[in-house]
Structures are given as structure tokens and as C-alpha cells.
Short mmCIF file of C-alpha atoms in Angstrom, two decimals:
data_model
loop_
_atom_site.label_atom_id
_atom_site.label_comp_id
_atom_site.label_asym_id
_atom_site.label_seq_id
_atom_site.Cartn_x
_atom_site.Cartn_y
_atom_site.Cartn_z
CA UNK A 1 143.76 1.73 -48.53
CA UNK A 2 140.44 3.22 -50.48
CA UNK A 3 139.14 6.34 -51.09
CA UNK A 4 136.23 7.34 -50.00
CA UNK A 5 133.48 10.88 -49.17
CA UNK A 6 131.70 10.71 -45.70
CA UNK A 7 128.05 10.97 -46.44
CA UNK A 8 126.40 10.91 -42.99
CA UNK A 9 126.25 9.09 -39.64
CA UNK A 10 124.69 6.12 -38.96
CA UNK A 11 122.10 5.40 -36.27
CA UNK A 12 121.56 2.08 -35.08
CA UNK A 13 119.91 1.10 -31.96
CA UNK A 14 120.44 -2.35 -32.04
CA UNK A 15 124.81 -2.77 -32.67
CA UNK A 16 127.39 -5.54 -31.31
CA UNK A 17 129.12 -4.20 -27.92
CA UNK A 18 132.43 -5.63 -30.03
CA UNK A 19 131.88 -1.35 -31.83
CA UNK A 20 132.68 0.29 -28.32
CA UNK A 21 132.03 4.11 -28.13
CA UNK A 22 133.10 4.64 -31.90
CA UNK A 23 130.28 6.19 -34.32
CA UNK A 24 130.01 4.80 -37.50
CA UNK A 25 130.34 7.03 -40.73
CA UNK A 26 128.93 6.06 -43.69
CA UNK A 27 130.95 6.73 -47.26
CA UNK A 28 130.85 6.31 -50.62
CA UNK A 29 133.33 5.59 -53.29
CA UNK A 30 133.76 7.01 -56.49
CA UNK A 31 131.51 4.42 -58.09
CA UNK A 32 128.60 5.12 -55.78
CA UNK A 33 129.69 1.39 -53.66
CA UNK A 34 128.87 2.46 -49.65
CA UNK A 35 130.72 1.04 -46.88
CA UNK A 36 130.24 1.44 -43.36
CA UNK A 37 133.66 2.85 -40.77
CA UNK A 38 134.36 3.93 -37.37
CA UNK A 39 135.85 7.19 -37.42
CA UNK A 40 139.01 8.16 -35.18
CA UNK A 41 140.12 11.32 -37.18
CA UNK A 42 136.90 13.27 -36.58
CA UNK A 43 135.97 13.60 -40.17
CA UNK A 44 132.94 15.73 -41.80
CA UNK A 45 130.34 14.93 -44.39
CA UNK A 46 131.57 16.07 -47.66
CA UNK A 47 135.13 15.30 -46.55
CA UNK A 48 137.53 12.78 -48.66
CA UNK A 49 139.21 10.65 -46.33
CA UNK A 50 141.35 6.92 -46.85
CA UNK A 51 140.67 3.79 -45.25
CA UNK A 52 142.12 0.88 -43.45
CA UNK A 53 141.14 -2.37 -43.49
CA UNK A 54 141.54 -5.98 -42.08
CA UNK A 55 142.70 -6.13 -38.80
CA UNK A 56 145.06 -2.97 -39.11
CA UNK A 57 141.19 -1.30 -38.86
CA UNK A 58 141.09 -2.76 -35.17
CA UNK A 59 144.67 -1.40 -34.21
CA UNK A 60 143.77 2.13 -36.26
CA UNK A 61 140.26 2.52 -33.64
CA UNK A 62 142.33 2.01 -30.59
CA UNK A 63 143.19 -1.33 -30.09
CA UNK A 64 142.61 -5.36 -31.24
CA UNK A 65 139.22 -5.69 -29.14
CA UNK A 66 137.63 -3.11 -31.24
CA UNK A 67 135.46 -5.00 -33.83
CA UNK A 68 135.75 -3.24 -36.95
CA UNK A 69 136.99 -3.70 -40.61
CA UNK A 70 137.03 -0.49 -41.69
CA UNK A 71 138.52 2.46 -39.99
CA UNK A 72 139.08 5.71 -41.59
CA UNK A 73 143.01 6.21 -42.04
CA UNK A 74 143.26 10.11 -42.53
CA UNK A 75 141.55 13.24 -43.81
CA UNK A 76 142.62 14.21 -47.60
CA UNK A 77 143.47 17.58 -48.23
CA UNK A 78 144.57 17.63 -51.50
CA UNK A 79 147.56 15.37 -53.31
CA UNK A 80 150.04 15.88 -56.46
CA UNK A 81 150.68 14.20 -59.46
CA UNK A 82 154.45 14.62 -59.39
CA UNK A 83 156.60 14.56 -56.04
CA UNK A 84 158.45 17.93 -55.10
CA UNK A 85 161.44 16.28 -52.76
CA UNK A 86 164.13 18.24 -54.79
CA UNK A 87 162.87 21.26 -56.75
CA UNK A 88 160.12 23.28 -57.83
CA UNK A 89 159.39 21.62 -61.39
CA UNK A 90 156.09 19.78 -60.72
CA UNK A 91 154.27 18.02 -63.43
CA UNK A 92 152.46 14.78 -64.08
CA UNK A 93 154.49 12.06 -65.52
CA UNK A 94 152.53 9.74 -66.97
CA UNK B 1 131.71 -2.69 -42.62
CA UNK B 2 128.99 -3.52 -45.83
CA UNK B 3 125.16 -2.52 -46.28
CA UNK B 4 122.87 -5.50 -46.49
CA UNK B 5 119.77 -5.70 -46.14
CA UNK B 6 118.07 -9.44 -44.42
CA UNK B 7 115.90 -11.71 -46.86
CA UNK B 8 115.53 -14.82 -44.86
CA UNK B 9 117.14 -17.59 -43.23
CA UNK B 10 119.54 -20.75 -44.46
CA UNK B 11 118.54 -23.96 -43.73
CA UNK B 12 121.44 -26.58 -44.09
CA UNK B 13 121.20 -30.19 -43.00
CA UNK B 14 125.10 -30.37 -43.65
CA UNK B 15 127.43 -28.31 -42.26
CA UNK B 16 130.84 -27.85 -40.19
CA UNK B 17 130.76 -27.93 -36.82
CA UNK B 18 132.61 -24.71 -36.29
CA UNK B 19 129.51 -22.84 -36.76
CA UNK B 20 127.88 -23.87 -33.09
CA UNK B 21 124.53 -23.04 -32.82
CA UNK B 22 124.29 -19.64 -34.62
CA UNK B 23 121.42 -19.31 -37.12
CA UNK B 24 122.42 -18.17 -40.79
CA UNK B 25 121.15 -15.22 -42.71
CA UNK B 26 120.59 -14.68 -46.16
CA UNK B 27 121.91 -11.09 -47.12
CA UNK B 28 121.20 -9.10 -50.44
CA UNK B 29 123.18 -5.09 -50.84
CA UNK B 30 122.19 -2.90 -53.20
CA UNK B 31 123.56 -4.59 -56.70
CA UNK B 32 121.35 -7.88 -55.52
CA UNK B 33 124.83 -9.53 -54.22
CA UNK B 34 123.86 -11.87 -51.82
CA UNK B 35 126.37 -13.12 -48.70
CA UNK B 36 125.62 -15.26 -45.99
CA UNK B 37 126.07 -13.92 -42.28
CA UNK B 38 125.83 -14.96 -38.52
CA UNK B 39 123.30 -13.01 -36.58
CA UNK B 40 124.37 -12.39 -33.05
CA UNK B 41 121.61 -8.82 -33.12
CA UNK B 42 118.66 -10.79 -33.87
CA UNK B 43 117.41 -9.11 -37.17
CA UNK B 44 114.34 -9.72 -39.15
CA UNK B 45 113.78 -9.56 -42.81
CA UNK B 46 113.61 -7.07 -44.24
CA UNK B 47 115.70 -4.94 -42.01
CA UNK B 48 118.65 -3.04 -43.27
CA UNK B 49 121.75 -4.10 -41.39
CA UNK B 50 125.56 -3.64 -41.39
CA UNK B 51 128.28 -6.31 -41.04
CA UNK B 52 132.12 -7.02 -40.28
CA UNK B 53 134.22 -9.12 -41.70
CA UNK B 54 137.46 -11.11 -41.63
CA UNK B 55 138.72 -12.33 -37.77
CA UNK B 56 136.50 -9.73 -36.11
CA UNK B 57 133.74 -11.49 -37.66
CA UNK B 58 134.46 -14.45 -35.48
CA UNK B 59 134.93 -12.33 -32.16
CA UNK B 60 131.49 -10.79 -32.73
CA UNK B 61 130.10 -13.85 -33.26
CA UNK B 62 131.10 -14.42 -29.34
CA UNK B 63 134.79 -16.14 -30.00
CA UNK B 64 137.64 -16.61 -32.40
CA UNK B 65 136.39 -20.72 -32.18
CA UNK B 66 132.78 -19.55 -34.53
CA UNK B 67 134.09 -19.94 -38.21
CA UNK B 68 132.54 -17.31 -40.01
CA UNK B 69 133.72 -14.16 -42.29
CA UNK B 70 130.74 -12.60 -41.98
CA UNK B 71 128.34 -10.94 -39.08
CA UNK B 72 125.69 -8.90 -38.40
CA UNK B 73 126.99 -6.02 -36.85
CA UNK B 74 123.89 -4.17 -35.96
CA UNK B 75 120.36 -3.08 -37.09
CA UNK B 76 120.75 0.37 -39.41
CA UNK B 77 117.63 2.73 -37.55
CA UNK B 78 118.36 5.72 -40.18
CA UNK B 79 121.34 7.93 -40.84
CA UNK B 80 121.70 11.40 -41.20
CA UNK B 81 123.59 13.11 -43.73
CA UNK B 82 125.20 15.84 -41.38
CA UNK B 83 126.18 15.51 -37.69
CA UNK B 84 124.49 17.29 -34.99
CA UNK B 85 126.78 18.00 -32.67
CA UNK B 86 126.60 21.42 -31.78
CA UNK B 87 123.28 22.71 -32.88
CA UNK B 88 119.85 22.19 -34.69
CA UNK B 89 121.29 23.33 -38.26
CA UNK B 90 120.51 19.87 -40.14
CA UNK B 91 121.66 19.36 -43.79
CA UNK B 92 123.68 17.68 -46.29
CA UNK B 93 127.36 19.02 -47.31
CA UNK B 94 128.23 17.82 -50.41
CA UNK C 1 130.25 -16.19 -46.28
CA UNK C 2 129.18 -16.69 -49.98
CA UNK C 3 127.19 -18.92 -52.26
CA UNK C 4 128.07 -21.12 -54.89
CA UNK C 5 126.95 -24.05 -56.84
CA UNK C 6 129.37 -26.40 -57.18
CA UNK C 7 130.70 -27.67 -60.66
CA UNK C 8 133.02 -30.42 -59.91
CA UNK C 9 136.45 -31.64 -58.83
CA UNK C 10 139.73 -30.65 -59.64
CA UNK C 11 142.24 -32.67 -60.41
CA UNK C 12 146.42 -31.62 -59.76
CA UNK C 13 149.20 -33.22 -59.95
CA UNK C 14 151.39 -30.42 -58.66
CA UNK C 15 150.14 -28.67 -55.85
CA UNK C 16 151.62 -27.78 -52.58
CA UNK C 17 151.75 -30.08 -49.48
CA UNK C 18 150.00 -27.52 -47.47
CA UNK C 19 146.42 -28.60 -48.39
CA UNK C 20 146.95 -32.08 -47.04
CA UNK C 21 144.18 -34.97 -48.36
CA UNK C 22 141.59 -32.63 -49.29
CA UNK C 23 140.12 -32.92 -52.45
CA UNK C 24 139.34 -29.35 -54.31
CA UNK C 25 135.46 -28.35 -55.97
CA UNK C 26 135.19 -26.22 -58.57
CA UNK C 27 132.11 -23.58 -57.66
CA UNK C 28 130.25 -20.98 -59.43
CA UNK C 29 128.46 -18.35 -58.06
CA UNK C 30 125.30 -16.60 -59.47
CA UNK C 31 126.95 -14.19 -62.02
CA UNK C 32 129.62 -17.22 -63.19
CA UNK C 33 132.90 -16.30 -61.50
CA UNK C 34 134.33 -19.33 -60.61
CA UNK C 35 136.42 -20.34 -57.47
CA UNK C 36 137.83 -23.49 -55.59
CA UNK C 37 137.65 -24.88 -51.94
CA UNK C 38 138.17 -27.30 -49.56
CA UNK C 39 134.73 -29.90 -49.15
CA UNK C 40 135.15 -31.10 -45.64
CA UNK C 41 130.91 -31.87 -46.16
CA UNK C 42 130.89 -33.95 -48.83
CA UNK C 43 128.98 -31.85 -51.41
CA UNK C 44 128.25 -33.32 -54.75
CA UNK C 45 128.18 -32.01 -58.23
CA UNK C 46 124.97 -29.64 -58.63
CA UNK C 47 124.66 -28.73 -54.11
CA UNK C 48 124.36 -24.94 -53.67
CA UNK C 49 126.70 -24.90 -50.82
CA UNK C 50 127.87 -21.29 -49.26
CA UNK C 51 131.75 -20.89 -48.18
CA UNK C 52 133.66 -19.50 -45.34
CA UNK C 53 137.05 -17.34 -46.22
CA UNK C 54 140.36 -15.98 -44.49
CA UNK C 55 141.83 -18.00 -41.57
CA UNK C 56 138.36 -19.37 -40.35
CA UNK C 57 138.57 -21.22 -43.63
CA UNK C 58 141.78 -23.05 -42.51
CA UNK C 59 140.22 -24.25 -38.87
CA UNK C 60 136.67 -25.46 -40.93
CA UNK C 61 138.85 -27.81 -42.99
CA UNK C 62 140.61 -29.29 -39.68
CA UNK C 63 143.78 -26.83 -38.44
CA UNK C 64 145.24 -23.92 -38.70
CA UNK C 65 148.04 -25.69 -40.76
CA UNK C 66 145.47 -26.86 -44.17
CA UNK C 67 146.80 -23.97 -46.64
CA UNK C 68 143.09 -23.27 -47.88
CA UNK C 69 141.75 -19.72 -48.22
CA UNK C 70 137.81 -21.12 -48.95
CA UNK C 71 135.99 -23.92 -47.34
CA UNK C 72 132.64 -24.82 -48.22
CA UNK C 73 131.19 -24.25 -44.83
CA UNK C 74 127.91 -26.51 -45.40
CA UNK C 75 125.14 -27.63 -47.80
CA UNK C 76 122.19 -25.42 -48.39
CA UNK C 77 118.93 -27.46 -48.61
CA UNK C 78 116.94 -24.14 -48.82
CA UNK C 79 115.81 -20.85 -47.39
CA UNK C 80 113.13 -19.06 -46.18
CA UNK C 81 112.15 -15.54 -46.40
CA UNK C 82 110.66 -14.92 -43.23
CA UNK C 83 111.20 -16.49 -39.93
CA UNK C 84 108.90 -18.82 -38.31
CA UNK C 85 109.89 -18.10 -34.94
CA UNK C 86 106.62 -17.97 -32.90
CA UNK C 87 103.57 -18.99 -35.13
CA UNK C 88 102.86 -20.61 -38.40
CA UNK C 89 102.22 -17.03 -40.85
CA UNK C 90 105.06 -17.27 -43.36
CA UNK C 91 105.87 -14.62 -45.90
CA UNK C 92 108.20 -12.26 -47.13
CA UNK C 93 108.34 -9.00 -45.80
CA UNK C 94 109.99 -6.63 -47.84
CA UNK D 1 149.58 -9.07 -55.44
CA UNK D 2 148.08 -5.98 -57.75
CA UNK D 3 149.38 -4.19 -60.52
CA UNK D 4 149.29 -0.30 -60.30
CA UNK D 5 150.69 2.81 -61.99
CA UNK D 6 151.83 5.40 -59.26
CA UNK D 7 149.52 8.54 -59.92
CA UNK D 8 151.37 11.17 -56.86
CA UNK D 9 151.11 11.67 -53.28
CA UNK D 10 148.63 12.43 -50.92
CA UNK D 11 148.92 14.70 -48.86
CA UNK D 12 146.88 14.90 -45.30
CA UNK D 13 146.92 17.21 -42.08
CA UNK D 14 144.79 14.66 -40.36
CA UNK D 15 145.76 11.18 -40.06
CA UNK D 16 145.86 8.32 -37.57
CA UNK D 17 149.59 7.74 -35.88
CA UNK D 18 150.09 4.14 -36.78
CA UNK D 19 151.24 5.33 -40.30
CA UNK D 20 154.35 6.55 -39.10
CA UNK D 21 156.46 8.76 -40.90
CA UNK D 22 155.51 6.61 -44.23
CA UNK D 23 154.38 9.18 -47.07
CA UNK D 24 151.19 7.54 -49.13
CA UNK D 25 151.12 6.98 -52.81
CA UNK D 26 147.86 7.33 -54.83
CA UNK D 27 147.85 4.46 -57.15
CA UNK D 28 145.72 3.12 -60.14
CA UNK D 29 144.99 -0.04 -61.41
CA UNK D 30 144.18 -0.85 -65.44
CA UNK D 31 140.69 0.01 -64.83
CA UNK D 32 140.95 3.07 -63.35
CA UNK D 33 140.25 1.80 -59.40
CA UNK D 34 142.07 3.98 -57.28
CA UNK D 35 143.86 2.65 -54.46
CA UNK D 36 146.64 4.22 -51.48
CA UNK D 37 149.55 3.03 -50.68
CA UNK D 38 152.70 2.87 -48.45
CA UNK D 39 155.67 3.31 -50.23
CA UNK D 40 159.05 1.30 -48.82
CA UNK D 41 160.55 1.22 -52.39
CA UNK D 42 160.91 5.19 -53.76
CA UNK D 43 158.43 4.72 -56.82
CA UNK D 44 157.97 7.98 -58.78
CA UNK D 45 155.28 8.91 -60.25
CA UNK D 46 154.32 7.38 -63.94
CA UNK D 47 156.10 3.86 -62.22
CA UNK D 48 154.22 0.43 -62.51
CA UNK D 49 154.42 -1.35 -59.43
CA UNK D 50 152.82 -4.36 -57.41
CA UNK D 51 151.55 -4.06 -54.04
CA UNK D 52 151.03 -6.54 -50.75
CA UNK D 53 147.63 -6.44 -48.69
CA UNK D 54 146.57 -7.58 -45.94
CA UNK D 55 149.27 -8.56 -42.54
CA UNK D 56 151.58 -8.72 -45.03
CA UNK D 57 151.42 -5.24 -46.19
CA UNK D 58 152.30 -4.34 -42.22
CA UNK D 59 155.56 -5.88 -42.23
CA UNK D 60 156.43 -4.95 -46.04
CA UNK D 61 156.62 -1.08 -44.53
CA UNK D 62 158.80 -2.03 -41.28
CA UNK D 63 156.64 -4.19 -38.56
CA UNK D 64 153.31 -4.93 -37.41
CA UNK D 65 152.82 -1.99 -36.09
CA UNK D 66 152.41 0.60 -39.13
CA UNK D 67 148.85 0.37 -39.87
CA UNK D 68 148.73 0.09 -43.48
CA UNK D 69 146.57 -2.04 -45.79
CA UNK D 70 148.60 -1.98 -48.86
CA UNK D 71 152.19 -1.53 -49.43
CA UNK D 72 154.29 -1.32 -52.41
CA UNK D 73 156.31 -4.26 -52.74
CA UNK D 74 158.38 -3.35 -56.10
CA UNK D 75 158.81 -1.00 -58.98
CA UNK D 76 158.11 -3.35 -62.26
CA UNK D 77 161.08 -3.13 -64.67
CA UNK D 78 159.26 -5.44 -67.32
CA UNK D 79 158.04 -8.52 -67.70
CA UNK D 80 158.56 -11.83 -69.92
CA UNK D 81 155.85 -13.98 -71.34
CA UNK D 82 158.66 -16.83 -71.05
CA UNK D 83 160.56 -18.00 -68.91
CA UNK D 84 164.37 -18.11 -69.96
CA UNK D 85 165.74 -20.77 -67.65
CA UNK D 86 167.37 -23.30 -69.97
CA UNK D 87 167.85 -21.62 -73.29
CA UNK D 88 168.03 -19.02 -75.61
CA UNK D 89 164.85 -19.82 -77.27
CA UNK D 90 161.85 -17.32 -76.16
CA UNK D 91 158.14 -17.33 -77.04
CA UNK D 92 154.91 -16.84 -75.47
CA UNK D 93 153.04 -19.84 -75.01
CA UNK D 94 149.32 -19.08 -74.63
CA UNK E 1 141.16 -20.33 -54.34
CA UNK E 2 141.01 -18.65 -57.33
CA UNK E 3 141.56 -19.78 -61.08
CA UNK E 4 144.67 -17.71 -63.49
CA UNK E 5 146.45 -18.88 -66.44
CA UNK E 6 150.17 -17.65 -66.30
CA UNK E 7 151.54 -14.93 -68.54
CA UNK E 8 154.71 -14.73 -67.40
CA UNK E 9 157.45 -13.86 -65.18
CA UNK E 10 157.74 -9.76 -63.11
CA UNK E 11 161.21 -8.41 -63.78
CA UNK E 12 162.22 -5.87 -60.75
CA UNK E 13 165.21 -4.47 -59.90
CA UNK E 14 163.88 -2.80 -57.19
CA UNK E 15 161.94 -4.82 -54.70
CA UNK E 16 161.55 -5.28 -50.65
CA UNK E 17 163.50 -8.18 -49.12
CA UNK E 18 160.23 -9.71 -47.39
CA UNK E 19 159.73 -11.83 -50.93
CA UNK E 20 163.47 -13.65 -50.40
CA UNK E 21 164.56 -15.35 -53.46
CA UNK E 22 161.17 -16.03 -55.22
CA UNK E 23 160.41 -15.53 -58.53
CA UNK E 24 157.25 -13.85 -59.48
CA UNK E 25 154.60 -14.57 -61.88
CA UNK E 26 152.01 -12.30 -63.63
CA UNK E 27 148.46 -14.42 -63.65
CA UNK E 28 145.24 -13.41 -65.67
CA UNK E 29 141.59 -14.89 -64.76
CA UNK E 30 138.58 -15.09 -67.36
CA UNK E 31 138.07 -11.60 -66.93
CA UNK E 32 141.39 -10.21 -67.77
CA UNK E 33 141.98 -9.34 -64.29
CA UNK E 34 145.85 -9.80 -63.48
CA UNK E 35 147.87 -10.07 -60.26
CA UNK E 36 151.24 -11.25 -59.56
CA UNK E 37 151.73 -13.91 -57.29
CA UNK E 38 154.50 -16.53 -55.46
CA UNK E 39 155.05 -19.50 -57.74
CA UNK E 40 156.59 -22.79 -55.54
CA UNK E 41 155.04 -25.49 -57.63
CA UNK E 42 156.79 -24.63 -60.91
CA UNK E 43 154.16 -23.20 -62.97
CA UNK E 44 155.21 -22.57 -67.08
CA UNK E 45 153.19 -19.53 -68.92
CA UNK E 46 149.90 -20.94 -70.01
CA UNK E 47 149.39 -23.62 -67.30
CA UNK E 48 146.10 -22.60 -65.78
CA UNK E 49 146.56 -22.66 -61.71
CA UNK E 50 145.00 -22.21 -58.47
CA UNK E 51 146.18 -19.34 -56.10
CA UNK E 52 145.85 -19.54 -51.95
CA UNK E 53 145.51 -15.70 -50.40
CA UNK E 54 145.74 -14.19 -47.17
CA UNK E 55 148.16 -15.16 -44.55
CA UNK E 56 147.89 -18.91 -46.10
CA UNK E 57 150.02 -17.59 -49.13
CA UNK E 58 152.94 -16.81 -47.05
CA UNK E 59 152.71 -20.34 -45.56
CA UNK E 60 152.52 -21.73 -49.05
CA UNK E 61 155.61 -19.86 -49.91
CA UNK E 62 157.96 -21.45 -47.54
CA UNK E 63 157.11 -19.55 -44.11
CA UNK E 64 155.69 -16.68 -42.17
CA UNK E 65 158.05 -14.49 -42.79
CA UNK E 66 157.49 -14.39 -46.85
CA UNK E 67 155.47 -11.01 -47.40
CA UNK E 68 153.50 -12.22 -50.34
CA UNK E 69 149.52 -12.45 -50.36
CA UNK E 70 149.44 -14.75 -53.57
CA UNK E 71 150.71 -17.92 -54.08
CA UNK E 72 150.04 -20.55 -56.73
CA UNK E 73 148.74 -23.70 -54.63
CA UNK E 74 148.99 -26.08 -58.11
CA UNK E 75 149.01 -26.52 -61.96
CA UNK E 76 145.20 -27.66 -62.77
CA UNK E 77 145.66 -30.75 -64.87
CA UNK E 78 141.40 -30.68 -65.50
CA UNK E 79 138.52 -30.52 -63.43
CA UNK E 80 135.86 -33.16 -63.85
CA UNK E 81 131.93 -32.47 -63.80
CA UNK E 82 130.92 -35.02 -61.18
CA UNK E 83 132.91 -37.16 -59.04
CA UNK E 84 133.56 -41.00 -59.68
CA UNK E 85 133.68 -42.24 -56.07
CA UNK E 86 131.90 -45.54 -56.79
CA UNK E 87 131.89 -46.70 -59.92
CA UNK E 88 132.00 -45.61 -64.05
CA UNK E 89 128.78 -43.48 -64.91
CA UNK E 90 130.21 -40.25 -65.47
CA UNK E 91 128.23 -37.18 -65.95
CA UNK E 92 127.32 -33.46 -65.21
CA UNK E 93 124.44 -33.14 -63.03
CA UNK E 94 123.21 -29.23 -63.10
#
């Protein structure tokens, strides 16, 4: 799964039926590469949110008819360089 | 789904069968890649466009029997870099 | 779907059952990273071909059971940049 | 399969259901491409591991039904640039 | 299909079950890109091979059920420059 900032919406008059009700988000990675995905978490410009692709991207928008290959996964909030499932030390390991 | 944006048409005496009738577009993103895709929208050149890949390539193509990884998902109009779903405030968040 | 030139023909002595009869061309694409596939057209040393991926490139070289992941999908003889749909005015619009 | 170095967790209020209960690993490659990742094996952070795409990746992390893209698929002890399967002797051959 | 010379062979203690009793192998292209993949032809370090992706790997590997998404398809003996179907002349045409 990538990582990825929404940008915007995209408006397209003209778009396969195969795309349904979803509206497409476009996002860009860290190296400026944009990609184009339907958007079931309800996520913001400016947000950070993960991807799916293949046909996991169909499933992730609803179900196998829905023609996508990119469906965003989840909305980041924030995430830590060193797991805290016993204590309270936290630190990068590296 | 990828950004491309149409520069012409392929012309190919030779070539499978599993393509049916579908016409072939040459594609060219941003970095001057260039992919070929089946055009089920009817775009021109010139015209920015968007397009899926892998098996929901073929189903937007009409069926899972048209062998291509690549179609034109729809004609890009614009897009806006914040949604407007509640009021007129327009701007991007980044 | 992408394009390639192709190079020439590889030769294996171990290889897996799973791609059958087929005979394997070496291609290289415009920036010189190099791939192989299935020729179920007959391209020649030299052709600019373009290539179909995933499981549709498995059906273009016969069945579902040819263990191929790229299939050159047909033999480019050239392309135009505009469509000449309804009248003879050809030219790139851009 | 890829080759990654576990970087932490991520951690999201808002994600699609066909996850599961699966935490997601951020991971990154040799050249600093950053990548997320189901986790069926208990990597730590600082860990090399390899990871499955694709279908694949769905059934690595259970069944078909967890919508991933990428799954770890095992923490990398080490590896040999010979194979040891006769004899003592051991030398990369390049 | 793409083109690796083998490096070696993954040591990992911990691993999932999906990849049964196969041995893996760390691959490098031209680039210095590596990945690890399913080896079922026999490959040594230093044989340059061919690799099959997607669900075809797991088919190359024995069966369906083989959670891999790399797997060498042969050892490359040499490729030639242009094809000798009818008779001696041999020769690159570019």
C-alpha cells in the first residue's frame, strides 16, 4: 500500500459507468508522481491517506463490479518509529 | 488510476485477436512515459485523461474476453483543489 | 499496455513447463530497460511492438494455463497524432 | 518479492473494514520508497523483511478477504551469496 | 518477464507457511534493483534468469496455493540478435 496527500477532486464529464457513484481524488506522492483514487473514507485535501491497489481496490470501493485500481485504504493520523505493545520506552531502532 | 494525456492513435497491421475491434491510443504522463490504452470514452488528442489498470481494465473495456491492461477511464474536465460541499469558500489546504 | 523494440530471442535450456512452445523476445523500451515476452505475432528483430501484462497476457498467448506475465500484443506499423475520423485535415493538436 | 526495513506503525482512526484487525507497518526500501504493509510475521522495527503483492498478499494475512496490497512474508535473518548444498566450500560467484 | 542475475539464497527463520518448502533467492537487475523470488528451475548465484509475476508466479511455483509473486521461469543460456528461422545469415537489424 502507498502513501499518498489528497490534492483535489477531479471533474470529468465524460467517465466509464464501470466508476459508479464514487468521486475520484487526486494525490500525490512524496516524489511529486499523481495518481488518480476513488475515495470510501471521506478524506480531505491536505490529508495523508494509504492506498490499495489491484483488485483488493474493487473489494475496498464496495464490491468486484466497481472499476477501480486505486482506492484509498485509510486516513493517517500520525505513526511511530518504535512499537509500544509492552511499555513506555519508545525509540527508533534503526 | 494514472494521468495521461492522448497524442494519437496506433496503427498495427499485426495483432492478437483478443483486442476485438477497439481502437488504440497512444498515451504520454507527465515524465514523457508513454503507454498504450483502449478507448471505450472516445477521447481526442490532446485531451487529458485518466485510466485503470490490471483486470478492471478488461471489464471497462466492455468484458473480461478484451485483453488489455490499460483503459481510458474518462476525460479529466478540471479539478479543484478543495471540495465544495457545503459552501462557496474555495481554496487549497496544503 | 507498453512499447518496446524488440532485440532478439532468448535462448533456455532450463525453464519451466508452464510457458509451453513459445519462444521468448528480448525488448527494450525507450529509456533501455529491458524485458521478455511471449510473440504469439511473429515480430522480428528491430518491430516496435507494444505488450499486454497481468492475466490478459496469459489468454493473448492462447490460455489461461501459458505461465507468461507479458505478451507482445501486436506490431506497430505507426501512429498518428490526430485522428482522421471525418475529413482529411491532419495535425497535432497539442 | 521486495526487500524492506520496517520503519514503525501507522496508526489511523479512519480506515476501510476489509483490513481487519491487522495493524500496518510503514516500510522502506534501499532507496528510500516508502511502502505499508500488513504484518502476519511480528517484525519490529529496525527488521529487514520481504513482502508479497498482489492476490497473494490477501491470503499471506489470512484469506481473500483482508484487503491488503502488500504483506510481509518474512523477517530476513541473512543471506548467502552461495549456496551450501553439497559442501563445505563457500564463495560468491559473480 | 523480467531479467536478474542471482546473488544468493534469503535465510529466515521466521516466515508465513503460504511459501511451503521453497527456497528463496535474492535477484539484482542492471540497475541494482533487488527482489527475492521462487526458484523451481535450479538457478546457481550468477546465472542470469527470467522471472514470471503476478498470479502466474504461484503457478510456476507448483500451484495456487504458493503465496509468492516472483518466480524464476529459466536460466538464460544467451539471447541472440535476430532469429535464424531459415537459413545462416546472422545479424542485428536495429
Amino acid at each position: 500500500m502507498e502513501l499518498f496527500r489528497v490534492l483535489g477532486t477531479l471533474v470529468c464529464t465524460e467517465r466509464i459507468g464501470g466508476l459508479q457513484h464514487w468521486s475520484l481524488r487526486v494525490l500525490e506522492d512524496e516524489k511529486g508522481r499523481r495518481q488518480v483514487a476513488v475515495d470510501p473514507v471521506g478524506a480531505r485535501s491536505g490529508n495523508w491517506v494509504f492506498t490499495v491497489n489491484g483488485s483488493a481496490a474493487r473489494y475496498a470501493a464496495g464490491d468486484f463490479s466497481v472499476l477501480t485500481d486505486l482506492t484509498i485504504g485509510g486516513i493517517i493520523d500520525y505513526w511511530e518509529p518504535e512499537e509500544r505493545r509492552a511499555a513506555a520506552s519508545v525509540g527508533g531502532s534503526g
